[in-house]
Amino acid sequence: QVQLVESGGGLAQAGGSLRLSCAASGRTFSNYAMGWFRQAPGKAREFVAAISWSGGRTYYADSVKGRTTISRDNARNTVYLQMNSLKPEDTAVYYCAADSSLGLLLHSTTSAAVWGQGTQVTVAS
């Protein structure tokens, strides 16, 4: 089973960009579909984006579609979330998650097999 560590969060201005990274340990990273989720204070965790094990399929929440790109580098055991045109409502703790089922990542915000510890993203207006 992999372990996940997110990085790249921080403070950004509205309209700016951030790239989050999620580094996975373990030799089976390429077997997992990967997802990004976020949770703002007082709100439920929500889906942001997901990517298949090969990187050939990607999915996005409507709230980030068109300004966010998920990608992965299986040789580096890393998944990325490039966020552009940031908005204050993007402020949240961002978590990466791994599961053998892409479908599970798309339909559940809590059931993924492996979670990172989260990285804070704060967007100032």
One Martini backbone bead per residue (centre of mass of N, CA, C, O) as a GRO file, in nm:
protein
  125
    1GLN     BB    1   0.099   0.034   0.019
    2VAL     BB    2   0.058   0.358   0.004
    3GLN     BB    3   0.203   0.677   0.062
    4LEU     BB    4   0.104   1.024   0.131
    5VAL     BB    5   0.245   1.353   0.020
    6GLU     BB    6   0.183   1.680   0.047
    7SER     BB    7   0.239   1.980  -0.160
    8GLY     BB    8   0.220   2.348  -0.235
    9GLY     BB    9   0.096   2.508  -0.046
   10GLY     BB   10  -0.073   2.830   0.036
   11LEU     BB   11  -0.043   3.164  -0.051
   12ALA     BB   12  -0.279   3.340  -0.261
   13GLN     BB   13  -0.395   3.519  -0.514
   14ALA     BB   14  -0.628   3.624  -0.686
   15GLY     BB   15  -0.555   3.472  -1.004
   16GLY     BB   16  -0.365   3.271  -0.933
   17SER     BB   17  -0.115   3.010  -0.865
   18LEU     BB   18  -0.099   2.648  -0.809
   19ARG     BB   19   0.106   2.357  -0.716
   20LEU     BB   20   0.030   2.039  -0.642
   21SER     BB   21   0.168   1.767  -0.455
   22CYS     BB   22   0.192   1.394  -0.466
   23ALA     BB   23   0.373   1.170  -0.284
   24ALA     BB   24   0.467   0.831  -0.334
   25SER     BB   25   0.500   0.539  -0.176
   26GLY     BB   26   0.601   0.276  -0.340
   27ARG     BB   27   0.557   0.027  -0.611
   28THR     BB   28   0.216   0.075  -0.676
   29PHE     BB   29   0.120   0.347  -0.797
   30SER     BB   30   0.023   0.258  -1.094
   31ASN     BB   31  -0.239   0.101  -0.968
   32TYR     BB   32  -0.357   0.389  -0.906
   33ALA     BB   33  -0.593   0.593  -0.850
   34MET     BB   34  -0.633   0.955  -0.840
   35GLY     BB   35  -0.706   1.218  -0.595
   36TRP     BB   36  -0.877   1.528  -0.527
   37PHE     BB   37  -0.947   1.706  -0.226
   38ARG     BB   38  -1.168   1.922  -0.022
   39GLN     BB   39  -1.170   2.135   0.290
   40ALA     BB   40  -1.363   2.354   0.440
   41PRO     BB   41  -1.465   2.535   0.680
   42GLY     BB   42  -1.766   2.381   0.773
   43LYS     BB   43  -1.726   2.163   0.548
   44ALA     BB   44  -1.742   1.935   0.325
   45ARG     BB   45  -1.601   1.715   0.150
   46GLU     BB   46  -1.460   1.751  -0.185
   47PHE     BB   47  -1.441   1.712  -0.508
   48VAL     BB   48  -1.198   1.782  -0.774
   49ALA     BB   49  -1.006   1.531  -0.882
   50ALA     BB   50  -0.918   1.278  -1.138
   51ILE     BB   51  -0.707   0.980  -1.214
   52SER     BB   52  -0.586   0.746  -1.381
   53TRP     BB   53  -0.330   0.525  -1.385
   54SER     BB   54  -0.236   0.634  -1.683
   55GLY     BB   55  -0.377   0.934  -1.744
   56GLY     BB   56  -0.616   0.910  -1.966
   57ARG     BB   57  -0.814   0.996  -1.727
   58THR     BB   58  -1.021   1.282  -1.647
   59TYR     BB   59  -1.163   1.465  -1.361
   60TYR     BB   60  -1.407   1.729  -1.272
   61ALA     BB   61  -1.519   1.975  -1.111
   62ASP     BB   62  -1.709   2.239  -1.189
   63SER     BB   63  -1.554   2.452  -1.000
   64VAL     BB   64  -1.259   2.378  -1.175
   65LYS     BB   65  -1.321   2.379  -1.454
   66GLY     BB   66  -1.068   2.521  -1.673
   67ARG     BB   67  -0.841   2.577  -1.408
   68THR     BB   68  -0.767   2.263  -1.386
   69THR     BB   69  -0.491   2.016  -1.344
   70ILE     BB   70  -0.443   1.677  -1.374
   71SER     BB   71  -0.149   1.477  -1.295
   72ARG     BB   72   0.106   1.225  -1.383
   73ASP     BB   73   0.413   1.048  -1.254
   74ASN     BB   74   0.512   0.727  -1.240
   75ALA     BB   75   0.825   0.759  -1.217
   76ARG     BB   76   0.771   0.970  -0.952
   77ASN     BB   77   0.522   0.917  -0.777
   78THR     BB   78   0.326   1.160  -0.896
   79VAL     BB   79   0.079   1.406  -0.825
   80TYR     BB   80  -0.105   1.677  -0.976
   81LEU     BB   81  -0.222   2.028  -0.907
   82GLN     BB   82  -0.328   2.269  -1.128
   83MET     BB   83  -0.397   2.609  -1.029
   84ASN     BB   84  -0.601   2.855  -1.168
   85SER     BB   85  -0.769   3.123  -1.112
   86LEU     BB   86  -0.799   3.193  -0.826
   87LYS     BB   87  -1.022   3.165  -0.545
   88PRO     BB   88  -1.144   3.209  -0.238
   89GLU     BB   89  -1.321   2.934  -0.263
   90ASP     BB   90  -1.044   2.754  -0.267
   91THR     BB   91  -1.029   2.750   0.022
   92ALA     BB   92  -0.836   2.479   0.167
   93VAL     BB   93  -0.795   2.151   0.227
   94TYR     BB   94  -0.577   1.935   0.055
   95TYR     BB   95  -0.633   1.605  -0.079
   96CYS     BB   96  -0.495   1.302  -0.136
   97ALA     BB   97  -0.586   1.000  -0.324
   98ALA     BB   98  -0.612   0.635  -0.318
   99ASP     BB   99  -0.727   0.389  -0.565
  100SER     BB  100  -0.826   0.116  -0.755
  101SER     BB  101  -1.090   0.297  -0.789
  102LEU     BB  102  -1.216   0.543  -0.977
  103GLY     BB  103  -1.515   0.533  -0.903
  104LEU     BB  104  -1.480   0.589  -0.603
  105LEU     BB  105  -1.357   0.873  -0.633
  106LEU     BB  106  -1.621   0.987  -0.782
  107HIS     BB  107  -1.845   0.881  -0.535
  108SER     BB  108  -1.636   0.941  -0.294
  109THR     BB  109  -1.507   1.139  -0.004
  110THR     BB  110  -1.405   0.876   0.208
  111SER     BB  111  -1.320   0.568   0.073
  112ALA     BB  112  -1.044   0.576   0.028
  113ALA     BB  113  -0.761   0.393   0.102
  114VAL     BB  114  -0.576   0.659   0.065
  115TRP     BB  115  -0.426   0.932   0.259
  116GLY     BB  116  -0.336   1.231   0.313
  117GLN     BB  117  -0.272   1.513   0.530
  118GLY     BB  118  -0.253   1.775   0.384
  119THR     BB  119  -0.300   2.108   0.228
  120GLN     BB  120  -0.289   2.446   0.247
  121VAL     BB  121  -0.523   2.675   0.091
  122THR     BB  122  -0.492   3.034   0.033
  123VAL     BB  123  -0.717   3.287  -0.087
  124ALA     BB  124  -0.680   3.614  -0.166
  125SER     BB  125  -0.868   3.916  -0.246
   0.00000   0.00000   0.00000
